[in-house]
Amino acid sequence: MTSAPPRRPKVGLFVTCLVDLMRPAVGFAAARLLSNNGCDLVVPPEQTCCGQPAFNSGDREDTRAIAEQVIATFEGFDYVVVPSGSCAAMMKVHYPELFAAGSNWRARAEAFSAKVFELVSFLTDVLKIEALDARFPASATYHDSCSGLRELGIHDQPRRLLAGIDGLSLTEMKDPDVCCGFGGTFCVKYSDISNAIVERKAANITASGADTVLAGDLGCLLNMAGKLKRDGSAIKARHVAEVLAGMADTPAIGEG
Amino acid sequence: MQITAPKFKENATKALHDASLQKALGNVERGFVAKRAKAAAALPEFDALRDAARDIKNHTLENLDLYLEAYEEKVTAAGGHVHWASTAKDARDAILDICKTANARTVTKGKSMITEEIGLNDHLEKNGIHPIETDLGEYIIQLRGETPSHIIAPAVHVNKEEIEADFRRVHTHLPKDRQITEPTALLSEARVVLRQEYFNADVGITGANFLIAETGSSIIVTNEGNGDLTQTLPRVHIVVASIEKVVPTLEDVSTILRVLARSATGQDMSVYTTLSTGPKRPEDPDGPDEYHVILLDNGRSSMLGTEFQDMLRCIRCGACMNHCPVYHAVGGHAYGSVYPGPMGAVLTPKLWGIDQSGHLPNASTFCGRCESVCPMRIPLPKMMRHWRERAFEAHQEPAAQRYGLSLWAFLAKRPKLYHLATGIAARGMAMLGGSKRRLSSLPLAGGWTKHRDLPAPEPKTFLQQWAEGKR
Ligand code: SF4
């Protein structure tokens, strides 16, 4: 009485430039989550960045060139999975807008867009995973990163999966859906304003009483972790993928 | 109006260190957000109404010339006059003319952002006419010699102790021992003073939230009733409105009104919604003898058919700034323009040039909260990005920034070189991070490390480790 094994979807992992450079652990966690849950995983070595810095700086031409390269590299997969809401939104929502309506590249970008998913929403919405077998003894609070939340509608998915993690208790902070002040180049160009925003975020995280802050976007995490550490806080920051993959026994972001 | 947008950074830093402003901004952050959320949740069809409102306005903008002509025809038929003004100066001149013809010395004003846009008060005063703001918030900032810091709550940056001090300074009739610390006491004090002005005024000037093509009416929505007194008591009523305020029918307005107050203050409706159609008719007990409408363009028509057309849907509810983390941090004055926050970041470059206001569309994290609450579904971040594109094309940003970015883009397009560079960077930063695994200063990243540590990477990038077979 065996049914045919479900086809293993061929998934291309786009690790994002920040994960590649700043936090490889997130890439390994994403890779494990995908391979352990029935995906045929490939990490194309020629990937670089999704083009967001150029896009948000008004440099359309470079953005388009980068987008073409990403599309060409990844369009052969069934799915393209990204452990970042903002990079996923860049590829899913904004790539098609870069090309003239009716053009060949527009058609390719649209077909590509349909295959792109943020990691956690891919697990829940595509692979239909309701619970993962992992342990993480901590009390955590979850920060909704802006692009994932507002451009991709990611809100319940990470909370649902986290709720099933053994040992983890989840507390909501005040205003979990308010920006942490990262904003890509914004945090460097307007660092005083960015600081005022992340100060409020850090205060809300602290007031939640949690010992760990989780998020799905490394940009926000570097920002929040950097602020908490500068203030001497003991609160740890981690990408949600590390927890879901059961790989949260390594040092947290910014810790030795 | 004096625009200080080029000094946005300095303005912002000052605002961040202004303790009483920071306290006042806390009220915006808490009050407005919660009220809007509650009002939206209480109305199941709220999102459907937003779609309908957007569609009405899109349709109007596609046929703007037709609706404006129809509107003018109806105003004229009702005995009013329409004056077309293509620039701020045209509008100021037209208003001054009407005031002079009416021999006006005192002019009462209802709250109007458009008259701020055209710098009307200064102009009237220079010509010997005394304008008096009758909206409580506007009255307060007029006493203080300031400009509005919010489009619906102009004095939101001022706290009540400051208002008390202002009243004591200007209202010299106030006995020292009279208590005016409570908001209601402040309100009634202003009311007494203003009441006399309504009767003194020869001309009343209001803005308009909407103009209705079907009937030739102008509509104002207020919570204080001051607008009604402004436009009914004096002999002459002047409405100042920009061209995109026109809406085809009464039915259309009723749809948009349902999202306006909910988005702005969380009310189902503002306390007063007042329609005016022409001057007083023979059978009317009150109303002005003359009714004028100044229809201002000031750059709006040049937005039609461009990537900025959607901005003309704006109904000035203020929800975008109420929900903006940057606005919460620095307040409205930092933007150095009549229109602050996200809507101002799109509108200001149109009114005063991107060379003057390049900071505004850049000073956003693109968190998207503004777009998510905008009742007219204006894609504000997308339009700010369009301004960034224009600024980029004009080579406006500092050279270092531009080179940094082009270097990044150059590498991103060349994977082999890119991986060489990131590999070196990872090793370098890991070394600098040491055993603490974080950096508290880093060359070229001063903007980051001034306020935050930078978590240090591992010595090898993910792609290097993956290629070496680590799993
Ligand atoms: S842009 Fe939208 S949210 Fe902002 S003031 Fe205009 S209508 Fe309101």
XYZ file of C-alpha atoms and ligand atoms in Angstrom:
735
model
C 0.000 0.000 0.000
C 2.432 2.616 -1.039
C 1.456 5.789 -2.770
C 3.825 7.417 -5.186
C 6.234 9.689 -3.329
C 5.340 13.347 -3.851
C 7.570 14.983 -6.390
C 10.438 16.761 -4.701
C 10.174 20.409 -5.720
C 13.386 21.834 -7.078
C 14.172 24.847 -4.912
C 16.824 27.486 -5.505
C 17.983 29.145 -2.299
C 18.782 32.833 -2.592
C 20.742 33.491 0.590
C 20.789 37.339 0.343
C 23.960 39.393 0.478
C 23.609 40.166 4.189
C 23.222 36.504 5.154
C 26.137 35.525 2.924
C 28.447 38.108 4.412
C 27.191 38.720 7.932
C 25.398 35.617 9.196
C 26.071 32.393 7.278
C 24.225 30.457 10.005
C 20.934 31.718 8.567
C 21.843 30.267 5.184
C 22.612 26.884 6.709
C 19.394 26.954 8.712
C 17.365 27.792 5.618
C 19.095 25.040 3.673
C 18.351 22.493 6.388
C 14.705 23.543 6.672
C 14.251 23.080 2.953
C 16.133 19.801 2.528
C 14.572 18.256 5.623
C 11.132 19.082 4.342
C 11.273 17.366 1.012
C 12.887 19.898 -1.265
C 15.531 19.217 -3.813
C 17.795 22.083 -2.805
C 20.315 23.953 -4.914
C 22.380 26.990 -3.920
C 23.505 28.576 -7.183
C 27.064 29.807 -6.564
C 26.848 32.777 -8.904
C 24.292 34.674 -6.829
C 25.092 38.084 -5.351
C 22.482 40.620 -4.189
C 18.834 41.246 -5.099
C 19.514 44.865 -6.055
C 17.585 46.604 -3.287
C 20.304 49.145 -2.420
C 20.392 50.335 -6.020
C 16.595 50.245 -6.360
C 15.919 52.306 -3.271
C 18.612 54.793 -4.234
C 16.841 55.541 -7.472
C 19.340 53.720 -9.688
C 16.935 51.956 -12.042
C 19.500 50.954 -14.618
C 21.751 48.994 -12.284
C 18.720 47.505 -10.552
C 17.436 46.216 -13.850
C 20.795 44.701 -14.739
C 20.997 42.950 -11.369
C 17.405 41.738 -11.664
C 18.086 40.256 -15.088
C 21.025 38.377 -13.672
C 19.036 37.030 -10.715
C 16.163 35.977 -12.954
C 18.495 34.230 -15.402
C 20.181 32.380 -12.536
C 17.015 31.236 -10.799
C 14.212 30.943 -13.321
C 14.846 27.235 -13.932
C 13.713 26.259 -10.421
C 10.208 25.343 -9.299
C 10.607 27.771 -6.417
C 13.039 30.430 -5.297
C 13.205 30.743 -1.534
C 14.683 33.686 0.346
C 15.306 33.969 4.103
C 14.356 37.667 4.076
C 11.026 39.396 3.620
C 12.498 42.492 2.048
C 14.631 40.677 -0.541
C 11.744 38.344 -1.325
C 9.448 41.344 -1.786
C 12.041 43.002 -3.982
C 12.076 39.961 -6.259
C 8.396 39.138 -6.079
C 6.770 42.569 -6.071
C 9.272 44.948 -7.613
C 11.142 42.991 -10.290
C 8.223 42.970 -12.738
C 7.783 46.748 -12.297
C 11.312 47.276 -13.558
C 10.513 46.194 -17.077
C 8.273 47.781 -19.680
C 4.825 46.230 -19.986
C 4.673 43.788 -22.853
C 8.433 43.293 -23.054
C 10.068 39.894 -23.019
C 11.846 40.661 -19.753
C 8.558 41.693 -18.176
C 7.113 38.301 -19.012
C 10.182 36.543 -17.608
C 10.079 38.705 -14.474
C 6.416 37.907 -13.923
C 6.928 34.183 -14.332
C 9.884 34.425 -11.969
C 7.919 36.470 -9.457
C 5.335 33.713 -9.129
C 8.032 31.311 -7.929
C 9.592 33.540 -5.275
C 8.740 32.995 -1.609
C 10.019 34.194 1.706
C 11.308 31.210 3.673
C 8.772 30.961 6.509
C 5.775 31.611 4.287
C 7.134 28.997 1.877
C 7.179 26.447 4.682
C 3.635 27.203 5.795
C 1.833 28.362 2.670
C 3.454 26.146 0.028
C 4.809 23.117 1.874
C 1.820 23.298 4.278
C 3.969 22.590 7.314
C 2.093 23.219 10.550
C 4.750 22.198 13.059
C 8.486 21.616 13.099
C 10.403 19.330 15.359
C 12.877 21.568 17.161
C 13.758 22.672 20.649
C 14.691 26.176 21.828
C 14.407 26.873 25.531
C 13.876 30.632 25.636
C 11.294 33.321 26.031
C 11.179 35.197 22.768
C 9.427 38.129 21.180
C 8.915 38.432 17.425
C 9.535 41.608 15.413
C 7.545 41.941 12.194
C 9.892 43.213 9.531
C 8.165 45.808 7.406
C 8.480 44.439 3.877
C 7.587 40.890 4.841
C 4.583 42.119 6.778
C 3.204 44.756 4.458
C 4.348 43.652 1.022
C 4.014 39.888 1.501
C 1.451 39.571 4.288
C 3.695 37.593 6.621
C 2.293 37.834 10.122
C 0.762 34.642 11.492
C 3.061 32.177 9.719
C 6.189 32.644 11.861
C 4.131 32.911 15.043
C 2.327 29.672 14.235
C 5.548 27.752 13.639
C 7.270 29.282 16.659
C 4.330 28.341 18.885
C 5.098 24.683 18.174
C 8.788 24.861 19.102
C 9.567 22.844 22.190
C 10.625 24.968 25.169
C 9.862 28.290 23.543
C 7.431 30.760 25.031
C 6.389 33.641 22.844
C 5.459 37.082 24.236
C 4.322 39.971 22.064
C 6.143 43.252 22.461
C 4.323 46.591 22.123
C 4.078 47.637 18.454
C 5.765 44.555 16.955
C 4.777 45.852 13.511
C 6.469 49.240 13.790
C 9.711 49.705 11.852
C 13.002 49.179 13.699
C 14.627 52.055 11.805
C 16.952 49.976 9.631
C 15.650 50.906 6.193
C 18.746 49.838 4.217
C 20.918 52.850 3.471
C 18.532 55.007 5.553
C 20.211 53.862 8.769
C 23.546 55.218 7.590
C 22.339 58.322 5.756
C 20.011 59.451 8.546
C 21.688 57.722 11.433
C 20.350 60.038 14.149
C 16.739 59.458 13.118
C 17.366 55.773 12.650
C 18.795 55.688 16.145
C 15.719 57.376 17.613
C 13.539 54.728 15.971
C 15.609 51.742 17.042
C 15.756 53.148 20.580
C 11.989 52.814 20.818
C 12.167 49.347 19.349
C 14.831 48.305 21.846
C 12.736 49.719 24.687
C 9.698 47.721 23.522
C 11.773 44.552 23.212
C 13.157 45.052 26.683
C 9.747 45.802 28.171
C 8.364 42.555 26.754
C 10.511 40.692 29.261
C 11.722 38.247 26.608
C 15.337 37.122 26.576
C 15.473 36.786 22.786
C 14.210 38.859 19.883
C 13.437 37.001 16.657
C 12.812 38.332 13.170
C 12.837 37.128 9.604
C 15.127 39.768 8.161
C 18.816 40.074 8.877
C 18.914 43.830 8.258
C 16.500 44.486 11.108
C 18.283 41.945 13.295
C 21.708 43.525 12.831
C 20.163 46.873 13.649
C 18.325 45.710 16.770
C 21.185 43.520 17.982
C 23.655 46.352 17.395
C 21.556 48.723 19.485
C 20.902 46.245 22.284
C 24.595 45.383 22.504
C 25.662 49.022 22.466
C 23.312 49.591 25.394
C 24.815 46.642 27.241
C 21.644 44.561 27.061
C 21.804 40.788 27.508
C 18.896 40.221 25.129
C 19.868 37.995 22.227
C 18.886 38.427 18.599
C 18.329 35.579 16.178
C 16.892 34.909 12.769
C 13.714 32.876 13.052
C 15.142 30.276 10.635
C 17.856 29.328 13.109
C 15.217 28.538 15.709
C 12.904 26.678 13.348
C 15.785 24.570 12.006
C 16.858 23.611 15.524
C 20.169 25.367 14.954
C 19.934 28.011 17.654
C 22.651 26.555 19.847
C 25.315 28.710 18.198
C 26.227 32.192 19.532
C 23.477 34.752 18.872
C 24.006 37.692 16.525
C 26.862 39.876 17.755
C 27.970 37.479 20.498
C 31.307 35.742 20.895
C 6.267 80.225 2.752
C 9.896 79.898 3.747
C 11.023 76.381 2.925
C 13.744 74.878 5.105
C 13.667 71.392 3.580
C 17.309 71.673 2.432
C 18.214 71.789 6.123
C 16.212 68.678 6.955
C 19.117 66.997 8.722
C 19.853 69.961 10.967
C 16.133 70.432 11.614
C 15.812 66.761 12.519
C 18.753 66.765 14.896
C 17.337 69.808 16.651
C 13.955 68.120 16.932
C 15.487 64.954 18.359
C 17.005 67.011 21.176
C 13.856 69.027 21.919
C 12.418 67.386 25.009
C 9.038 69.108 24.993
C 8.561 68.331 21.297
C 9.411 64.697 21.915
C 6.792 64.572 24.644
C 4.189 66.123 22.365
C 5.017 63.687 19.556
C 4.254 60.811 21.873
C 0.619 61.913 21.679
C 0.552 61.556 17.903
C 2.058 58.125 18.119
C -0.336 56.854 20.731
C -3.562 58.767 20.139
C -4.120 58.830 16.413
C -2.928 55.310 15.689
C -5.166 53.649 18.233
C -8.184 55.718 17.228
C -7.841 54.939 13.550
C -7.378 51.245 14.237
C -10.518 51.155 16.347
C -12.614 53.048 13.813
C -11.419 50.860 10.953
C -12.097 47.682 12.876
C -15.618 48.835 13.712
C -16.557 49.230 10.052
C -16.487 45.925 8.156
C -16.641 47.606 4.771
C -13.777 49.984 5.531
C -11.413 48.454 2.992
C -14.108 48.237 0.351
C -14.831 51.918 0.928
C -11.144 52.704 0.449
C -11.261 50.965 -2.914
C -14.390 52.855 -3.872
C -12.864 56.164 -2.776
C -9.725 55.453 -4.793
C -11.785 54.589 -7.871
C -13.875 57.752 -7.610
C -10.800 59.907 -7.411
C -9.028 58.062 -10.224
C -12.017 58.540 -12.457
C -12.142 62.232 -11.574
C -8.461 62.722 -12.299
C -8.828 61.033 -15.680
C -11.501 63.617 -16.532
C -10.373 66.506 -14.415
C -10.923 69.207 -17.043
C -14.536 68.178 -17.573
C -15.374 68.133 -13.885
C -13.701 71.468 -13.233
C -15.616 73.103 -16.050
C -18.877 71.611 -14.814
C -18.057 72.829 -11.331
C -17.364 76.373 -12.505
C -20.620 76.453 -14.414
C -22.602 75.484 -11.325
C -20.815 77.969 -9.076
C -21.565 80.752 -11.535
C -25.181 79.665 -11.839
C -25.498 79.880 -8.054
C -24.236 83.465 -8.135
C -20.627 82.786 -7.142
C -17.366 83.575 -8.915
C -14.537 81.220 -9.841
C -11.014 82.602 -10.168
C -8.445 80.356 -11.815
C -4.959 80.702 -10.370
C -2.091 78.832 -11.927
C 0.520 79.944 -9.387
C 0.620 80.842 -5.710
C 1.124 84.458 -6.685
C -1.970 84.465 -8.902
C -3.976 83.143 -5.970
C -2.591 85.710 -3.528
C -3.282 88.535 -5.955
C -6.839 87.403 -6.599
C -7.575 87.148 -2.886
C -6.043 90.524 -2.139
C -8.117 92.092 -4.931
C -11.334 90.740 -3.494
C -10.384 91.891 -0.006
C -9.507 95.378 -1.262
C -12.727 95.676 -3.209
C -14.591 94.728 -0.039
C -12.608 97.339 1.925
C -11.564 94.608 4.284
C -9.423 95.331 7.315
C -9.984 92.137 9.217
C -10.200 88.699 7.656
C -11.152 85.578 9.579
C -9.821 82.285 8.374
C -10.884 78.708 8.826
C -8.086 76.161 8.795
C -6.624 75.867 5.319
C -3.406 74.226 4.249
C -3.683 75.810 0.821
C -3.446 79.309 2.252
C -0.314 78.139 4.092
C 0.983 76.827 0.787
C 0.577 80.188 -0.896
C 1.828 82.176 2.110
C -1.401 84.163 2.342
C -1.195 85.562 5.881
C 2.099 87.332 5.275
C 0.827 88.746 2.041
C -2.359 90.110 3.602
C -0.484 91.630 6.501
C 1.992 93.322 4.188
C -0.992 94.914 2.530
C -2.551 96.201 5.712
C -5.136 93.487 6.189
C -5.243 91.581 9.466
C -5.867 87.827 9.101
C -7.103 85.934 12.157
C -6.929 82.177 12.354
C -10.048 80.758 13.979
C -9.146 77.080 14.196
C -7.843 76.664 17.748
C -4.627 74.990 16.656
C -4.009 77.540 13.915
C -4.818 80.361 16.314
C -2.217 79.079 18.752
C 0.539 78.837 16.187
C -0.397 82.232 14.815
C 0.153 83.681 18.301
C 3.494 81.897 18.414
C 4.550 83.084 14.974
C 4.985 79.495 13.840
C 3.752 77.312 11.001
C 1.641 74.137 11.282
C 3.543 70.962 12.049
C 0.704 68.642 11.037
C -1.960 68.997 8.389
C -4.962 68.275 10.593
C -3.517 69.046 14.021
C -1.415 72.113 13.278
C -0.314 72.717 16.871
C 0.286 69.104 17.824
C 3.879 70.010 18.672
C 2.845 72.454 21.388
C 1.897 71.348 24.896
C -0.738 72.931 27.087
C 1.701 74.703 29.411
C 3.129 76.494 26.395
C -0.357 77.442 25.222
C -1.214 78.860 28.621
C 1.924 80.976 28.524
C 1.065 82.219 25.029
C -2.464 83.182 26.061
C -1.162 85.035 29.124
C 1.313 86.895 26.934
C -1.173 87.967 24.260
C -4.543 88.107 26.046
C -3.554 90.945 28.334
C -7.076 91.127 29.759
C -6.582 87.805 31.573
C -6.585 88.169 35.385
C -3.472 86.547 36.863
C -5.465 84.348 39.224
C -7.774 82.912 36.587
C -7.077 79.224 36.090
C -6.590 78.259 32.462
C -4.544 75.120 32.836
C -7.231 72.716 31.614
C -7.768 72.219 27.878
C -11.438 73.199 28.204
C -10.498 76.453 29.946
C -8.005 77.221 27.199
C -10.640 76.486 24.607
C -13.240 78.781 26.125
C -10.696 81.551 26.517
C -9.866 81.321 22.811
C -13.548 81.160 21.994
C -14.345 84.404 23.797
C -11.539 86.236 22.022
C -12.406 84.835 18.638
C -16.114 85.496 18.907
C -15.565 89.225 18.634
C -13.350 88.747 15.600
C -16.055 86.897 13.691
C -18.241 89.995 13.967
C -15.389 92.367 13.072
C -14.406 90.501 9.962
C -15.294 91.779 6.518
C -14.110 88.680 4.687
C -14.050 85.036 5.714
C -11.564 82.704 4.056
C -11.831 78.927 4.211
C -10.243 76.025 2.445
C -12.322 73.211 1.030
C -12.088 69.510 1.637
C -14.079 68.884 -1.517
C -15.673 70.720 -4.402
C -18.726 69.098 -5.955
C -19.072 69.359 -9.710
C -22.709 68.312 -9.657
C -23.859 71.173 -7.458
C -21.065 73.753 -7.438
C -20.740 73.377 -3.675
C -17.659 73.549 -1.501
C -17.428 71.357 1.574
C -15.495 71.879 4.767
C -15.273 69.374 7.583
C -14.282 70.635 11.022
C -14.629 69.699 14.648
C -14.899 73.192 16.065
C -17.603 74.945 14.075
C -15.222 77.824 13.499
C -15.341 77.228 9.772
C -19.100 77.776 9.708
C -18.836 81.111 11.506
C -15.971 82.123 9.250
C -17.944 81.559 6.114
C -21.396 82.733 7.161
C -20.844 85.876 9.233
C -18.671 88.152 7.039
C -20.039 89.839 3.936
C -17.669 88.024 1.639
C -16.692 84.353 1.644
C -13.571 83.247 -0.235
C -12.930 79.544 -0.739
C -9.348 78.647 -1.610
C -8.956 75.166 -3.056
C -6.599 73.299 -5.326
C -7.934 71.797 -8.519
C -7.729 68.152 -7.436
C -10.325 68.725 -4.711
C -13.160 68.360 -7.171
C -15.371 65.270 -6.963
C -18.215 64.535 -9.390
C -21.297 64.086 -7.202
C -22.708 64.374 -3.691
C -22.920 60.603 -3.615
C -19.184 60.374 -4.344
C -18.384 62.782 -1.545
C -20.429 60.785 0.909
C -18.307 57.732 0.117
C -15.026 59.554 0.612
C -16.268 61.267 3.779
C -16.770 57.841 5.322
C -13.042 57.128 5.165
C -11.800 60.652 5.859
C -12.546 61.204 9.537
C -11.974 57.563 10.426
C -8.490 57.780 8.956
C -7.748 61.164 10.461
C -9.064 61.140 14.004
C -10.892 57.843 14.306
C -14.274 59.589 14.288
C -17.122 58.185 12.197
C -17.646 61.696 10.902
C -16.179 65.047 11.794
C -18.497 67.089 14.021
C -19.363 69.563 11.277
C -19.673 68.833 7.573
C -20.725 72.052 5.903
C -21.728 72.574 2.292
C -21.776 76.052 0.775
C -23.309 76.812 -2.569
C -23.045 80.403 -3.759
C -23.811 83.556 -1.762
C -26.884 84.155 0.396
C -30.134 83.872 -1.536
C -33.049 86.281 -0.918
C -34.850 83.774 1.277
C -31.749 82.837 3.354
C -31.602 84.233 6.906
C -27.804 84.519 6.809
C -24.749 83.945 4.686
C -22.320 86.108 2.714
C -23.287 88.597 0.013
C -20.427 87.439 -2.164
C -19.021 83.946 -2.728
C -15.678 83.468 -4.469
C -13.677 80.364 -5.233
C -9.963 80.530 -5.952
C -9.034 77.417 -7.909
C -5.313 76.894 -7.521
C -3.148 74.738 -9.736
C 0.390 75.430 -8.449
C 1.930 72.446 -10.190
C -0.899 69.945 -9.806
C -1.813 69.739 -13.481
C 1.796 68.886 -14.300
C 1.436 65.746 -12.158
C -1.378 64.429 -14.337
C -0.286 61.672 -16.652
C 3.003 61.211 -14.767
C 4.207 58.727 -12.167
C 2.985 61.219 -9.534
C -0.663 61.358 -10.605
C -1.793 59.029 -7.787
C -0.705 61.641 -5.257
C -3.543 63.872 -6.432
C -5.963 61.478 -4.736
C -4.780 62.727 -1.340
C -7.584 63.998 0.897
C -5.243 65.438 3.562
C -6.359 63.153 6.374
C -2.896 63.005 7.935
C -3.007 59.249 8.566
C 0.308 58.742 6.774
C 2.167 61.066 9.126
C 0.325 59.741 12.167
C 1.727 56.303 11.381
C 5.192 57.306 10.177
C 8.107 56.389 12.467
C 10.220 59.179 10.990
C 7.463 61.730 11.670
C 7.154 60.347 15.215
C 10.870 60.884 15.704
C 11.296 64.398 14.299
C 7.830 66.003 14.040
C 6.427 68.105 11.233
C 8.634 71.192 11.327
C 11.772 69.222 10.520
C 10.443 68.644 7.002
C 10.650 72.389 6.427
C 7.562 72.467 4.240
C 3.829 73.094 4.578
C 3.228 69.408 4.026
C 5.136 67.096 6.356
C 5.435 63.341 6.643
C 5.094 60.870 3.780
C 2.516 62.849 1.796
C 4.753 65.898 2.067
C 7.767 63.900 0.962
C 5.962 63.345 -2.335
C 4.229 66.699 -2.683
C 6.956 69.087 -1.549
C 9.455 68.257 -4.322
C 6.665 68.994 -6.790
C 5.912 72.368 -5.247
C 9.424 73.583 -4.509
C 11.655 71.428 -6.691
C 13.581 68.251 -5.940
C 16.800 70.275 -5.715
C 15.332 72.037 -2.663
C 13.673 69.036 -1.079
C 15.785 66.031 -2.009
C 16.089 64.960 1.625
C 12.386 64.438 2.098
C 11.782 61.426 -0.168
C 15.094 59.974 1.016
C 14.404 60.249 4.722
C 12.119 57.241 4.793
C 12.756 53.658 5.814
C 10.158 52.543 3.244
C 8.430 50.666 6.034
C 5.202 51.044 4.103
C 3.003 51.833 7.083
C 1.872 55.077 5.414
C 0.620 53.255 2.358
C -1.054 50.607 4.463
C -3.215 53.208 6.245
C -3.781 55.707 3.439
C -7.548 55.757 2.835
C -6.962 56.644 -0.808
C -4.470 53.817 -1.276
C -1.718 56.108 -2.489
C 1.507 54.131 -2.992
C 3.578 56.650 -1.065
C 6.885 54.722 -0.876
C 6.746 54.041 -4.584
C 6.338 57.719 -5.317
C 9.123 58.674 -2.941
C 11.252 56.204 -4.861
C 10.326 57.958 -8.113
C 11.688 61.168 -6.625
C 14.869 59.350 -5.675
C 15.144 58.252 -9.299
C 14.810 61.824 -10.491
C 17.426 62.973 -7.979
C 19.732 60.134 -9.007
C 19.380 61.069 -12.669
C 20.237 64.650 -11.758
C 23.334 63.451 -9.827
C 22.111 65.129 -6.677
C 23.388 62.881 -3.924
C 26.832 63.329 -2.374
C 29.644 61.900 -4.506
C 30.827 59.427 -1.863
C 27.367 57.922 -1.638
C 27.055 57.662 -5.361
C 30.457 55.998 -5.772
C 29.835 53.610 -2.919
C 26.618 52.516 -4.542
C 27.957 52.207 -8.040
C 30.838 50.132 -6.730
C 28.346 47.855 -5.021
C 26.230 47.577 -8.151
C 29.352 47.024 -10.259
C 30.321 44.071 -8.084
C 26.796 42.717 -7.788
C 26.714 42.371 -11.557
C 30.006 40.401 -11.547
C 29.644 37.372 -9.254
C 33.315 36.299 -9.373
C 34.641 39.705 -8.392
C 31.813 40.111 -5.920
C 32.719 36.921 -4.096
C 36.351 37.885 -4.035
C 35.410 41.215 -2.435
C 32.925 39.821 0.079
C 35.411 37.098 1.010
C 38.035 39.709 1.817
C 35.495 41.865 3.660
C 34.304 38.945 5.787
C 37.828 38.022 6.795
C 38.702 41.645 7.554
C 35.613 42.369 9.613
C 35.870 39.075 11.493
C 39.404 40.016 12.478
C 38.344 43.488 13.590
C 35.437 42.020 15.541
C 37.801 39.887 17.606
C 36.495 37.530 20.253
C 33.660 39.917 21.177
C 32.346 39.351 17.676
C 31.199 42.908 17.245
C 32.590 46.202 16.087
C 32.020 49.487 17.820
C 33.752 51.485 15.150
C 34.424 50.728 11.528
C 35.958 52.894 8.830
C 33.318 54.040 6.308
C 30.451 52.889 8.517
C 30.464 55.761 10.991
C 26.762 56.343 10.385
C 26.143 52.883 11.726
C 28.645 52.628 14.546
C 27.879 56.072 15.965
C 24.797 54.590 17.629
C 25.077 50.818 17.255
C 27.642 48.066 17.364
C 28.063 46.102 14.189
C 27.755 42.363 14.749
C 30.885 40.872 13.178
C 30.669 38.201 10.477
C 32.392 34.849 10.405
C 35.724 34.800 8.564
C 34.154 33.025 5.606
C 30.995 33.894 3.707
C 28.121 31.463 3.454
C 28.825 30.793 -0.206
C 32.493 30.051 0.516
C 31.567 27.626 3.270
C 28.848 26.013 1.168
C 31.279 25.548 -1.717
C 33.663 23.850 0.696
C 30.946 21.386 1.505
C 29.849 22.610 4.923
C 26.173 21.837 5.564
S -1.423 60.583 1.490
Fe -3.148 59.321 2.151
S -2.851 59.088 4.349
Fe -1.562 60.802 3.706
S -2.810 62.620 4.026
Fe -3.122 61.981 1.900
S -4.925 60.658 1.953
Fe -4.224 60.847 4.061
